[in-house]
Amino acid sequence: MSGDVPTGASRHYVLAAGGTGGHLIPAFALATELERRGHHVALVTDERGANIPGKPDFMPAHVLPAGRFGKNPLRWFGGIRAVLEGRKMALRLFESFQPSAVVGFGGYPALPAMLASTSAEIPTVVHEQNAVLGRVNRLMAGRVQAIATAYPDVEQMAEKHLAKIELVGNPVRPEVLALRDEDFPPFTEDGILRVLVTGGSQGASVLSDVVPDGLAMLQPALRQRLQVTQQCRPEDLDRVRERYRNHDIPAELGTYFEDMEARLADAHLFIGRAGASTIAELTAVGRPAILVPLPIATDDHQASNTREITKAGGARMIRQERFTPKELAKQIQALAQNPGSLANAAHAAWNCGRPDAAKKLADLVESFGGAEMMDVIRVGANNARGASQGVPAGQGAAFDAAGEAHK
């Protein structure tokens, strides 16, 4: 497919994703691209995902039971029961929505829809955001038609599935992607060094514990030029604010910043976790980073996420057990020892970016679409409601009944 907006054919796609930003941000980016091409898109997720900020208005969300599978096998029975019930509901959704393909983005809430699509012989694609194949995607790898990846090398990928891999990258929000062609902010020997610190949607206490004291240990010539923006947990705000005040370091703190894109655009250095969306945004914009992988991440996937950008020279990784104020100061000093070092690291990070990820993923998904004649029939059958929500004519009630929530 060329990626151009179609002149007549319209297809239906279902995106299934867990309820976290790491799963949903790329799903939303794909939905926006598919809608731009004239297709209709529906989302299957959990309650948290249906209400997460940033969901496109054109995409209805359906909450299906998914179940959880922890370490206690006694709780698996309830999880299996929930998955099977979610699968039944997904099949009813597919009967009315008639998707040309289903795309899974990982997370247990995606599992019922993917089990339903493969059993109904609907073309199915999974997208893996991390450098380690997630458990749900690992479970479904043998049943799907394609595995879209964000990195060239993905761990936990069985050799028999290698032929299914399509490297597309990890789609990012359009407002972040728009920053890709902007220059790295000027940084001179006597200019302000703007540092952005985040720990994911809820912040990270270890960053609150280490970063202020680490910045205070920088050589005076650099410490006196700092301007910090840091996202913190609500319970950490007061003590972090006091630390920066005691160190005489200007810092703006908050639990959430609505203009994070603008702050990323102004930043000379990022300090934070190594989630898939974080890495994708850093490489899309081209920002140097000091990354502290979450030690309890499944299969240590955050550490694996840092491999490409650190090898290229765009970031430095510090394991949390070694993340001390002294080590942080050492790494910052090495990165910011002269203006050229930061600029070079920014360019290295930028080179790791895959700005066409959403388009490439949409191309892959469209390649599993229906026959052209079926497209024409479907377009002709859509009524006014279907034109806005992707529901076949006369089947709105069935579509509504297929999900527990319709946002």
mmCIF file of C-alpha atoms in Angstrom:
data_model
loop_
_atom_site.group_PDB
_atom_site.id
_atom_site.type_symbol
_atom_site.label_atom_id
_atom_site.label_comp_id
_atom_site.label_asym_id
_atom_site.label_seq_id
_atom_site.Cartn_x
_atom_site.Cartn_y
_atom_site.Cartn_z
ATOM 1 C CA MET A 1 0.000 0.000 0.000
ATOM 2 C CA SER A 2 1.170 3.508 -0.728
ATOM 3 C CA GLY A 3 -0.103 5.079 2.473
ATOM 4 C CA ASP A 4 -2.237 7.577 0.545
ATOM 5 C CA VAL A 5 -5.791 8.224 1.682
ATOM 6 C CA PRO A 6 -8.060 5.829 -0.282
ATOM 7 C CA THR A 7 -10.701 7.264 -2.582
ATOM 8 C CA GLY A 8 -13.391 4.653 -1.933
ATOM 9 C CA ALA A 9 -12.443 1.453 -0.120
ATOM 10 C CA SER A 10 -12.970 1.509 3.634
ATOM 11 C CA ARG A 11 -12.113 -1.330 5.958
ATOM 12 C CA HIS A 12 -12.683 -2.117 9.608
ATOM 13 C CA TYR A 13 -9.886 -2.871 12.060
ATOM 14 C CA VAL A 14 -9.866 -3.845 15.725
ATOM 15 C CA LEU A 15 -6.923 -2.857 17.928
ATOM 16 C CA ALA A 16 -6.486 -4.826 21.165
ATOM 17 C CA ALA A 17 -4.209 -3.460 23.875
ATOM 18 C CA GLY A 18 -3.473 -3.575 27.559
ATOM 19 C CA GLY A 19 -4.489 -0.584 29.653
ATOM 20 C CA THR A 20 -1.092 1.096 30.069
ATOM 21 C CA GLY A 21 0.343 3.949 28.049
ATOM 22 C CA GLY A 22 3.113 1.712 26.729
ATOM 23 C CA HIS A 23 0.539 -0.450 24.942
ATOM 24 C CA LEU A 24 -1.998 2.249 24.092
ATOM 25 C CA ILE A 25 0.179 5.079 22.762
ATOM 26 C CA PRO A 26 1.263 3.077 19.686
ATOM 27 C CA ALA A 27 -2.290 1.763 19.307
ATOM 28 C CA PHE A 28 -3.637 5.313 19.243
ATOM 29 C CA ALA A 29 -0.985 6.346 16.721
ATOM 30 C CA LEU A 30 -1.940 3.445 14.427
ATOM 31 C CA ALA A 31 -5.639 4.229 14.831
ATOM 32 C CA THR A 32 -5.017 7.833 13.797
ATOM 33 C CA GLU A 33 -3.114 6.712 10.692
ATOM 34 C CA LEU A 34 -5.758 4.145 9.714
ATOM 35 C CA GLU A 35 -8.540 6.696 10.197
ATOM 36 C CA ARG A 36 -6.581 9.144 8.053
ATOM 37 C CA ARG A 37 -6.608 6.523 5.318
ATOM 38 C CA GLY A 38 -10.378 6.280 5.521
ATOM 39 C CA HIS A 39 -10.784 3.169 7.668
ATOM 40 C CA HIS A 40 -12.891 2.534 10.776
ATOM 41 C CA VAL A 41 -11.179 1.453 13.979
ATOM 42 C CA ALA A 42 -12.419 0.027 17.284
ATOM 43 C CA LEU A 43 -10.434 -0.535 20.478
ATOM 44 C CA VAL A 44 -10.581 -3.541 22.809
ATOM 45 C CA THR A 45 -8.975 -2.957 26.205
ATOM 46 C CA ASP A 46 -9.691 -2.963 29.938
ATOM 47 C CA GLU A 47 -11.460 -0.348 32.065
ATOM 48 C CA ARG A 48 -8.263 1.593 32.639
ATOM 49 C CA GLY A 49 -7.438 1.674 28.929
ATOM 50 C CA ALA A 50 -10.936 2.801 27.952
ATOM 51 C CA ASN A 51 -10.541 5.892 30.113
ATOM 52 C CA ILE A 52 -6.899 6.764 29.509
ATOM 53 C CA PRO A 53 -6.258 10.309 28.210
ATOM 54 C CA GLY A 54 -5.365 10.599 24.553
ATOM 55 C CA LYS A 55 -7.794 8.090 23.057
ATOM 56 C CA PRO A 56 -8.964 9.392 19.661
ATOM 57 C CA ASP A 57 -12.590 10.542 19.708
ATOM 58 C CA PHE A 58 -13.412 8.592 16.552
ATOM 59 C CA MET A 59 -12.461 5.224 18.101
ATOM 60 C CA PRO A 60 -15.055 3.460 20.297
ATOM 61 C CA ALA A 61 -13.599 1.448 23.181
ATOM 62 C CA HIS A 62 -14.908 -1.948 24.258
ATOM 63 C CA VAL A 63 -14.033 -3.323 27.673
ATOM 64 C CA LEU A 64 -13.798 -7.113 27.717
ATOM 65 C CA PRO A 65 -12.945 -9.331 30.701
ATOM 66 C CA ALA A 66 -9.365 -10.492 30.426
ATOM 67 C CA GLY A 67 -8.237 -11.948 33.741
ATOM 68 C CA ARG A 68 -4.847 -11.836 35.420
ATOM 69 C CA PHE A 69 -2.287 -14.588 35.822
ATOM 70 C CA GLY A 70 -0.003 -14.118 38.790
ATOM 71 C CA LYS A 71 2.400 -16.506 40.480
ATOM 72 C CA ASN A 72 -0.350 -18.267 42.431
ATOM 73 C CA PRO A 73 -1.778 -21.082 40.242
ATOM 74 C CA LEU A 74 -4.948 -21.168 42.352
ATOM 75 C CA ARG A 75 -5.917 -17.835 40.841
ATOM 76 C CA TRP A 76 -5.413 -18.995 37.275
ATOM 77 C CA PHE A 77 -8.858 -20.601 37.100
ATOM 78 C CA GLY A 78 -10.551 -17.249 37.526
ATOM 79 C CA GLY A 79 -8.226 -15.721 34.947
ATOM 80 C CA ILE A 80 -8.925 -18.448 32.410
ATOM 81 C CA ARG A 81 -12.673 -18.095 32.966
ATOM 82 C CA ALA A 82 -12.470 -14.348 32.360
ATOM 83 C CA VAL A 83 -10.405 -14.824 29.189
ATOM 84 C CA LEU A 84 -12.913 -17.309 27.782
ATOM 85 C CA GLU A 85 -15.806 -14.964 28.524
ATOM 86 C CA GLY A 86 -13.915 -12.112 26.877
ATOM 87 C CA ARG A 87 -13.279 -14.314 23.850
ATOM 88 C CA LYS A 88 -17.019 -14.964 23.449
ATOM 89 C CA MET A 89 -17.765 -11.251 23.626
ATOM 90 C CA ALA A 90 -15.000 -10.489 21.128
ATOM 91 C CA LEU A 91 -16.491 -12.992 18.680
ATOM 92 C CA ARG A 92 -19.853 -11.210 18.927
ATOM 93 C CA LEU A 93 -18.096 -7.919 18.290
ATOM 94 C CA PHE A 94 -16.378 -9.350 15.224
ATOM 95 C CA GLU A 95 -19.684 -10.687 13.836
ATOM 96 C CA SER A 96 -21.085 -7.168 13.749
ATOM 97 C CA PHE A 97 -17.957 -5.121 13.075
ATOM 98 C CA GLN A 98 -16.485 -7.534 10.484
ATOM 99 C CA PRO A 99 -12.828 -6.502 10.882
ATOM 100 C CA SER A 100 -10.422 -7.057 8.023
ATOM 101 C CA ALA A 101 -7.704 -7.640 10.613
ATOM 102 C CA VAL A 102 -7.074 -7.499 14.344
ATOM 103 C CA VAL A 103 -3.910 -5.928 15.765
ATOM 104 C CA GLY A 104 -2.695 -6.851 19.246
ATOM 105 C CA PHE A 105 -0.358 -4.584 21.207
ATOM 106 C CA GLY A 106 0.302 -6.885 24.144
ATOM 107 C CA GLY A 107 -0.988 -6.955 27.694
ATOM 108 C CA TYR A 108 -3.496 -9.430 29.091
ATOM 109 C CA PRO A 109 -6.530 -7.314 28.047
ATOM 110 C CA ALA A 110 -5.516 -7.968 24.420
ATOM 111 C CA LEU A 111 -5.583 -11.746 24.822
ATOM 112 C CA PRO A 112 -9.365 -12.463 24.480
ATOM 113 C CA ALA A 113 -9.665 -10.494 21.224
ATOM 114 C CA MET A 114 -6.607 -12.189 19.748
ATOM 115 C CA LEU A 115 -7.813 -15.656 20.697
ATOM 116 C CA ALA A 116 -11.135 -14.809 19.084
ATOM 117 C CA SER A 117 -9.585 -13.454 15.892
ATOM 118 C CA THR A 118 -7.317 -16.436 15.348
ATOM 119 C CA SER A 119 -10.127 -18.931 16.015
ATOM 120 C CA ALA A 120 -12.377 -17.013 13.603
ATOM 121 C CA GLU A 121 -9.556 -17.020 11.019
ATOM 122 C CA ILE A 122 -9.402 -13.230 10.935
ATOM 123 C CA PRO A 123 -5.914 -12.015 9.924
ATOM 124 C CA THR A 124 -4.054 -11.066 13.082
ATOM 125 C CA VAL A 125 -0.915 -8.976 13.642
ATOM 126 C CA VAL A 126 0.897 -8.332 16.902
ATOM 127 C CA HIS A 127 3.067 -5.315 17.620
ATOM 128 C CA GLU A 128 5.863 -5.625 20.170
ATOM 129 C CA GLN A 129 6.993 -2.309 21.629
ATOM 130 C CA ASN A 130 9.857 -3.689 23.721
ATOM 131 C CA ALA A 131 13.139 -5.391 22.902
ATOM 132 C CA VAL A 132 11.840 -8.541 24.596
ATOM 133 C CA LEU A 133 8.764 -10.283 23.210
ATOM 134 C CA GLY A 134 6.013 -9.887 25.808
ATOM 135 C CA ARG A 135 4.227 -12.862 27.326
ATOM 136 C CA VAL A 136 0.914 -12.411 25.513
ATOM 137 C CA ASN A 137 2.623 -11.769 22.176
ATOM 138 C CA ARG A 138 4.847 -14.784 22.850
ATOM 139 C CA LEU A 139 1.754 -16.901 23.443
ATOM 140 C CA MET A 140 0.138 -15.744 20.203
ATOM 141 C CA ALA A 141 3.241 -15.712 17.984
ATOM 142 C CA GLY A 142 2.516 -19.094 16.429
ATOM 143 C CA ARG A 143 -1.057 -18.151 15.512
ATOM 144 C CA VAL A 144 -0.629 -14.717 13.955
ATOM 145 C CA GLN A 145 0.250 -13.722 10.406
ATOM 146 C CA ALA A 146 2.894 -11.110 11.297
ATOM 147 C CA ILE A 147 4.935 -9.820 14.235
ATOM 148 C CA ALA A 148 5.754 -6.123 13.994
ATOM 149 C CA THR A 149 8.741 -5.090 16.114
ATOM 150 C CA ALA A 150 10.185 -1.831 17.392
ATOM 151 C CA TYR A 151 13.801 -3.059 17.462
ATOM 152 C CA PRO A 152 15.960 -5.038 15.034
ATOM 153 C CA ASP A 153 16.779 -7.610 17.729
ATOM 154 C CA VAL A 154 14.008 -8.923 19.958
ATOM 155 C CA GLU A 155 14.698 -11.416 22.722
ATOM 156 C CA GLN A 156 12.439 -14.402 23.512
ATOM 157 C CA MET A 157 11.573 -14.733 19.820
ATOM 158 C CA ALA A 158 11.467 -18.374 18.726
ATOM 159 C CA GLU A 159 13.530 -19.118 15.638
ATOM 160 C CA LYS A 160 10.496 -20.648 13.900
ATOM 161 C CA HIS A 161 8.744 -17.274 14.039
ATOM 162 C CA LEU A 162 11.575 -15.178 12.590
ATOM 163 C CA ALA A 163 10.015 -15.221 9.108
ATOM 164 C CA LYS A 164 6.983 -13.381 10.475
ATOM 165 C CA ILE A 165 8.976 -10.396 11.765
ATOM 166 C CA GLU A 166 8.523 -6.962 10.229
ATOM 167 C CA LEU A 167 10.640 -4.141 11.707
ATOM 168 C CA VAL A 168 8.430 -1.031 11.819
ATOM 169 C CA GLY A 169 9.490 0.846 14.951
ATOM 170 C CA ASN A 170 7.292 2.050 17.793
ATOM 171 C CA PRO A 171 4.679 4.668 16.776
ATOM 172 C CA VAL A 172 4.723 7.885 18.808
ATOM 173 C CA ARG A 173 2.235 10.678 19.264
ATOM 174 C CA PRO A 174 1.978 13.090 16.307
ATOM 175 C CA GLU A 175 2.798 16.084 18.527
ATOM 176 C CA VAL A 176 6.093 14.437 19.509
ATOM 177 C CA LEU A 177 6.907 13.364 15.965
ATOM 178 C CA ALA A 178 6.412 16.972 14.860
ATOM 179 C CA LEU A 179 9.537 17.895 16.854
ATOM 180 C CA ARG A 180 11.819 15.598 14.839
ATOM 181 C CA ASP A 181 12.862 18.229 12.319
ATOM 182 C CA GLU A 182 13.593 20.879 14.945
ATOM 183 C CA ASP A 183 17.214 21.542 15.872
ATOM 184 C CA PHE A 184 18.696 20.445 19.179
ATOM 185 C CA PRO A 185 18.343 23.459 21.509
ATOM 186 C CA PRO A 186 21.495 25.604 21.595
ATOM 187 C CA PHE A 187 23.851 24.730 24.449
ATOM 188 C CA THR A 188 26.948 26.850 24.977
ATOM 189 C CA GLU A 189 29.799 26.738 27.468
ATOM 190 C CA ASP A 190 28.111 29.346 29.640
ATOM 191 C CA GLY A 191 24.484 28.603 28.750
ATOM 192 C CA ILE A 192 21.698 27.030 30.794
ATOM 193 C CA LEU A 193 21.612 23.203 30.935
ATOM 194 C CA ARG A 194 17.959 22.149 30.963
ATOM 195 C CA VAL A 195 17.385 18.711 32.486
ATOM 196 C CA LEU A 196 14.088 16.825 32.215
ATOM 197 C CA VAL A 197 13.436 14.060 34.762
ATOM 198 C CA THR A 198 10.446 11.705 34.546
ATOM 199 C CA GLY A 199 9.663 8.258 35.875
ATOM 200 C CA GLY A 200 6.616 7.260 33.874
ATOM 201 C CA SER A 201 2.989 8.199 34.503
ATOM 202 C CA GLN A 202 3.406 8.066 38.288
ATOM 203 C CA GLY A 203 6.979 9.218 38.647
ATOM 204 C CA ALA A 204 9.651 7.079 40.344
ATOM 205 C CA SER A 205 10.762 7.504 43.929
ATOM 206 C CA VAL A 206 14.320 6.430 43.163
ATOM 207 C CA LEU A 207 14.672 9.444 40.867
ATOM 208 C CA SER A 208 13.407 11.688 43.654
ATOM 209 C CA ASP A 209 15.941 10.140 46.021
ATOM 210 C CA VAL A 210 18.988 10.341 43.749
ATOM 211 C CA VAL A 211 18.683 13.088 41.140
ATOM 212 C CA PRO A 212 18.702 16.236 43.343
ATOM 213 C CA ASP A 213 21.784 15.086 45.267
ATOM 214 C CA GLY A 214 23.474 13.881 42.090
ATOM 215 C CA LEU A 215 23.004 17.241 40.387
ATOM 216 C CA ALA A 216 24.368 18.949 43.500
ATOM 217 C CA MET A 217 27.616 16.965 43.116
ATOM 218 C CA LEU A 218 28.359 18.386 39.668
ATOM 219 C CA GLN A 219 31.321 20.705 39.276
ATOM 220 C CA PRO A 220 30.294 24.253 40.244
ATOM 221 C CA ALA A 221 30.695 25.619 36.721
ATOM 222 C CA LEU A 222 28.022 23.199 35.504
ATOM 223 C CA ARG A 223 25.836 23.047 38.626
ATOM 224 C CA GLN A 224 25.301 26.806 38.574
ATOM 225 C CA ARG A 225 23.833 26.592 35.069
ATOM 226 C CA LEU A 226 21.152 23.979 35.788
ATOM 227 C CA GLN A 227 17.441 24.338 35.165
ATOM 228 C CA VAL A 228 15.500 21.213 36.178
ATOM 229 C CA THR A 229 12.004 19.998 35.397
ATOM 230 C CA GLN A 230 11.070 16.881 37.360
ATOM 231 C CA GLN A 231 7.960 14.740 37.553
ATOM 232 C CA CYS A 232 7.442 13.268 41.023
ATOM 233 C CA ARG A 233 4.974 11.169 42.916
ATOM 234 C CA PRO A 234 2.617 13.372 44.992
ATOM 235 C CA GLU A 235 4.087 12.052 48.246
ATOM 236 C CA ASP A 236 7.602 12.993 47.101
ATOM 237 C CA LEU A 237 6.965 16.587 46.023
ATOM 238 C CA ASP A 238 7.667 18.403 49.286
ATOM 239 C CA ARG A 239 10.914 16.609 50.148
ATOM 240 C CA VAL A 240 12.263 16.905 46.582
ATOM 241 C CA ARG A 241 11.406 20.597 46.484
ATOM 242 C CA GLU A 242 13.251 21.062 49.787
ATOM 243 C CA ARG A 243 16.341 19.257 48.466
ATOM 244 C CA TYR A 244 16.563 21.447 45.394
ATOM 245 C CA ARG A 245 16.072 24.522 47.560
ATOM 246 C CA ASN A 246 18.892 23.441 49.884
ATOM 247 C CA HIS A 247 21.154 22.817 46.886
ATOM 248 C CA ASP A 248 20.205 26.189 45.361
ATOM 249 C CA ILE A 249 19.218 24.510 42.075
ATOM 250 C CA PRO A 250 16.246 26.006 40.176
ATOM 251 C CA ALA A 251 13.648 23.269 39.686
ATOM 252 C CA GLU A 252 10.054 23.064 38.564
ATOM 253 C CA LEU A 253 8.281 20.046 40.029
ATOM 254 C CA GLY A 254 4.921 18.484 39.288
ATOM 255 C CA THR A 255 3.040 15.214 39.310
ATOM 256 C CA TYR A 256 1.966 15.702 35.692
ATOM 257 C CA PHE A 257 2.900 18.121 32.924
ATOM 258 C CA GLU A 258 0.332 18.643 30.185
ATOM 259 C CA ASP A 259 2.925 20.271 27.926
ATOM 260 C CA MET A 260 5.471 17.439 28.115
ATOM 261 C CA GLU A 261 6.173 17.760 24.382
ATOM 262 C CA ALA A 262 7.310 21.367 24.827
ATOM 263 C CA ARG A 263 9.493 20.408 27.775
ATOM 264 C CA LEU A 264 11.068 17.602 25.796
ATOM 265 C CA ALA A 265 11.707 20.011 22.939
ATOM 266 C CA ASP A 266 13.607 22.385 25.266
ATOM 267 C CA ALA A 267 15.546 19.709 27.169
ATOM 268 C CA HIS A 268 19.277 19.168 26.721
ATOM 269 C CA LEU A 269 19.302 15.975 28.808
ATOM 270 C CA PHE A 270 16.685 13.434 29.884
ATOM 271 C CA ILE A 271 16.917 11.302 33.032
ATOM 272 C CA GLY A 272 14.375 8.561 33.607
ATOM 273 C CA ARG A 273 13.092 5.052 33.064
ATOM 274 C CA ALA A 274 13.531 3.067 29.849
ATOM 275 C CA GLY A 275 9.992 2.188 28.872
ATOM 276 C CA ALA A 276 9.272 1.537 25.202
ATOM 277 C CA SER A 277 7.359 4.783 24.632
ATOM 278 C CA THR A 278 10.058 6.815 26.397
ATOM 279 C CA ILE A 279 12.787 5.384 24.159
ATOM 280 C CA ALA A 280 10.638 5.884 21.062
ATOM 281 C CA GLU A 281 10.056 9.550 21.902
ATOM 282 C CA LEU A 282 13.699 10.224 22.778
ATOM 283 C CA THR A 283 14.843 8.773 19.466
ATOM 284 C CA ALA A 284 12.065 10.460 17.502
ATOM 285 C CA VAL A 285 13.113 13.882 18.803
ATOM 286 C CA GLY A 286 16.813 13.180 19.325
ATOM 287 C CA ARG A 287 17.565 13.797 23.002
ATOM 288 C CA PRO A 288 20.512 12.453 25.024
ATOM 289 C CA ALA A 289 19.502 10.431 28.044
ATOM 290 C CA ILE A 290 20.611 8.740 31.226
ATOM 291 C CA LEU A 291 18.330 5.734 31.572
ATOM 292 C CA VAL A 292 17.562 3.777 34.741
ATOM 293 C CA PRO A 293 15.646 0.613 33.783
ATOM 294 C CA LEU A 294 12.884 -0.522 36.114
ATOM 295 C CA PRO A 295 14.440 -3.539 37.864
ATOM 296 C CA ILE A 296 11.143 -5.405 38.284
ATOM 297 C CA ALA A 297 10.100 -5.047 34.615
ATOM 298 C CA THR A 298 9.002 -8.379 33.145
ATOM 299 C CA ASP A 299 11.989 -10.248 31.656
ATOM 300 C CA ASP A 300 14.096 -7.157 32.418
ATOM 301 C CA HIS A 301 12.795 -5.698 29.167
ATOM 302 C CA GLN A 302 13.593 -2.077 30.043
ATOM 303 C CA ALA A 303 17.297 -2.877 30.203
ATOM 304 C CA SER A 304 17.022 -4.531 26.782
ATOM 305 C CA ASN A 305 15.242 -1.436 25.461
ATOM 306 C CA THR A 306 18.370 0.619 26.132
ATOM 307 C CA ARG A 307 20.651 -1.590 24.033
ATOM 308 C CA GLU A 308 20.293 0.134 20.665
ATOM 309 C CA ILE A 309 20.423 3.752 21.837
ATOM 310 C CA THR A 310 23.350 3.182 24.229
ATOM 311 C CA LYS A 311 25.354 1.296 21.600
ATOM 312 C CA ALA A 312 24.816 4.216 19.218
ATOM 313 C CA GLY A 313 26.057 6.699 21.827
ATOM 314 C CA GLY A 314 22.748 8.447 22.373
ATOM 315 C CA ALA A 315 22.289 7.413 25.995
ATOM 316 C CA ARG A 316 23.941 5.940 29.061
ATOM 317 C CA MET A 317 22.321 3.214 31.143
ATOM 318 C CA ILE A 318 22.707 2.880 34.906
ATOM 319 C CA ARG A 319 21.280 -0.125 36.717
ATOM 320 C CA GLN A 320 19.162 0.929 39.675
ATOM 321 C CA GLU A 321 21.462 -0.774 42.204
ATOM 322 C CA ARG A 322 24.295 1.415 40.888
ATOM 323 C CA PHE A 323 22.177 4.553 40.543
ATOM 324 C CA THR A 324 23.786 6.731 43.219
ATOM 325 C CA PRO A 325 24.261 10.504 43.319
ATOM 326 C CA LYS A 326 27.982 10.049 42.701
ATOM 327 C CA GLU A 327 27.477 7.791 39.663
ATOM 328 C CA LEU A 328 24.810 10.083 38.230
ATOM 329 C CA ALA A 329 27.058 13.128 38.582
ATOM 330 C CA LYS A 330 29.884 11.241 36.890
ATOM 331 C CA GLN A 331 27.718 10.322 33.897
ATOM 332 C CA ILE A 332 26.241 13.811 33.522
ATOM 333 C CA GLN A 333 29.674 15.378 33.702
ATOM 334 C CA ALA A 334 30.888 13.047 30.928
ATOM 335 C CA LEU A 335 27.915 13.861 28.712
ATOM 336 C CA ALA A 336 27.937 17.612 29.303
ATOM 337 C CA GLN A 337 31.681 18.228 29.537
ATOM 338 C CA ASN A 338 31.437 20.368 26.422
ATOM 339 C CA PRO A 339 28.599 21.543 24.177
ATOM 340 C CA GLY A 340 29.635 19.208 21.380
ATOM 341 C CA SER A 341 29.264 16.078 23.528
ATOM 342 C CA LEU A 342 25.572 16.640 24.159
ATOM 343 C CA ALA A 343 24.898 17.604 20.560
ATOM 344 C CA ASN A 344 26.669 14.472 19.310
ATOM 345 C CA ALA A 345 24.702 12.280 21.694
ATOM 346 C CA ALA A 346 21.488 13.951 20.552
ATOM 347 C CA HIS A 347 22.318 13.186 16.933
ATOM 348 C CA ALA A 348 23.115 9.568 17.806
ATOM 349 C CA ALA A 349 19.746 9.215 19.536
ATOM 350 C CA TRP A 350 18.015 10.839 16.548
ATOM 351 C CA ASN A 351 19.611 8.331 14.191
ATOM 352 C CA CYS A 352 17.951 5.511 16.157
ATOM 353 C CA GLY A 353 14.487 6.978 15.552
ATOM 354 C CA ARG A 354 11.952 5.362 13.231
ATOM 355 C CA PRO A 355 9.616 8.237 12.360
ATOM 356 C CA ASP A 356 7.593 6.219 9.833
ATOM 357 C CA ALA A 357 6.576 3.588 12.389
ATOM 358 C CA ALA A 358 2.853 4.367 12.295
ATOM 359 C CA LYS A 359 2.795 4.429 8.492
ATOM 360 C CA LYS A 360 4.779 1.206 8.189
ATOM 361 C CA LEU A 361 2.565 -0.541 10.714
ATOM 362 C CA ALA A 362 -0.529 0.680 8.866
ATOM 363 C CA ASP A 363 0.917 -0.589 5.583
ATOM 364 C CA LEU A 364 1.490 -3.987 7.194
ATOM 365 C CA VAL A 365 -2.032 -4.099 8.626
ATOM 366 C CA GLU A 366 -3.580 -3.051 5.312
ATOM 367 C CA SER A 367 -1.710 -5.838 3.535
ATOM 368 C CA PHE A 368 -3.957 -8.281 5.392
ATOM 369 C CA GLY A 369 -7.151 -6.407 4.455
ATOM 370 C CA GLY A 370 -10.131 -7.789 2.583
ATOM 371 C CA ALA A 371 -10.548 -8.153 -1.160
ATOM 372 C CA GLU A 372 -11.320 -5.014 -3.108
ATOM 373 C CA MET A 373 -14.826 -6.202 -4.016
ATOM 374 C CA MET A 374 -15.622 -6.779 -0.333
ATOM 375 C CA ASP A 375 -14.372 -3.265 0.406
ATOM 376 C CA VAL A 376 -16.773 -1.787 -2.131
ATOM 377 C CA ILE A 377 -19.687 -3.809 -0.766
ATOM 378 C CA ARG A 378 -18.869 -2.758 2.773
ATOM 379 C CA VAL A 379 -18.624 0.933 1.895
ATOM 380 C CA GLY A 380 -22.001 0.783 0.184
ATOM 381 C CA ALA A 381 -23.589 -0.925 3.169
ATOM 382 C CA ASN A 382 -22.485 1.619 5.766
ATOM 383 C CA ASN A 383 -25.255 3.824 7.088
ATOM 384 C CA ALA A 384 -24.730 7.249 8.649
ATOM 385 C CA ARG A 385 -23.780 5.793 12.016
ATOM 386 C CA GLY A 386 -21.405 3.354 10.405
ATOM 387 C CA ALA A 387 -19.696 6.187 8.579
ATOM 388 C CA SER A 388 -18.816 7.783 11.892
ATOM 389 C CA GLN A 389 -18.164 4.712 14.056
ATOM 390 C CA GLY A 390 -17.434 1.873 11.667
ATOM 391 C CA VAL A 391 -20.633 -0.126 12.306
ATOM 392 C CA PRO A 392 -22.227 -2.106 9.433
ATOM 393 C CA ALA A 393 -25.718 -0.930 8.552
ATOM 394 C CA GLY A 394 -28.513 -2.341 10.674
ATOM 395 C CA GLN A 395 -26.160 -3.899 13.229
ATOM 396 C CA GLY A 396 -25.636 -1.051 15.697
ATOM 397 C CA ALA A 397 -27.428 -2.856 18.522
ATOM 398 C CA ALA A 398 -25.237 -5.943 18.129
ATOM 399 C CA PHE A 399 -22.160 -3.751 18.064
ATOM 400 C CA ASP A 400 -23.182 -2.026 21.312
ATOM 401 C CA ALA A 401 -23.909 -5.347 23.009
ATOM 402 C CA ALA A 402 -20.515 -6.781 22.155
ATOM 403 C CA GLY A 403 -18.658 -4.627 24.696
ATOM 404 C CA GLU A 404 -19.246 -3.781 28.308
ATOM 405 C CA ALA A 405 -18.245 -0.180 27.730
ATOM 406 C CA HIS A 406 -18.622 2.023 24.677
ATOM 407 C CA LYS A 407 -16.715 5.220 25.174
#
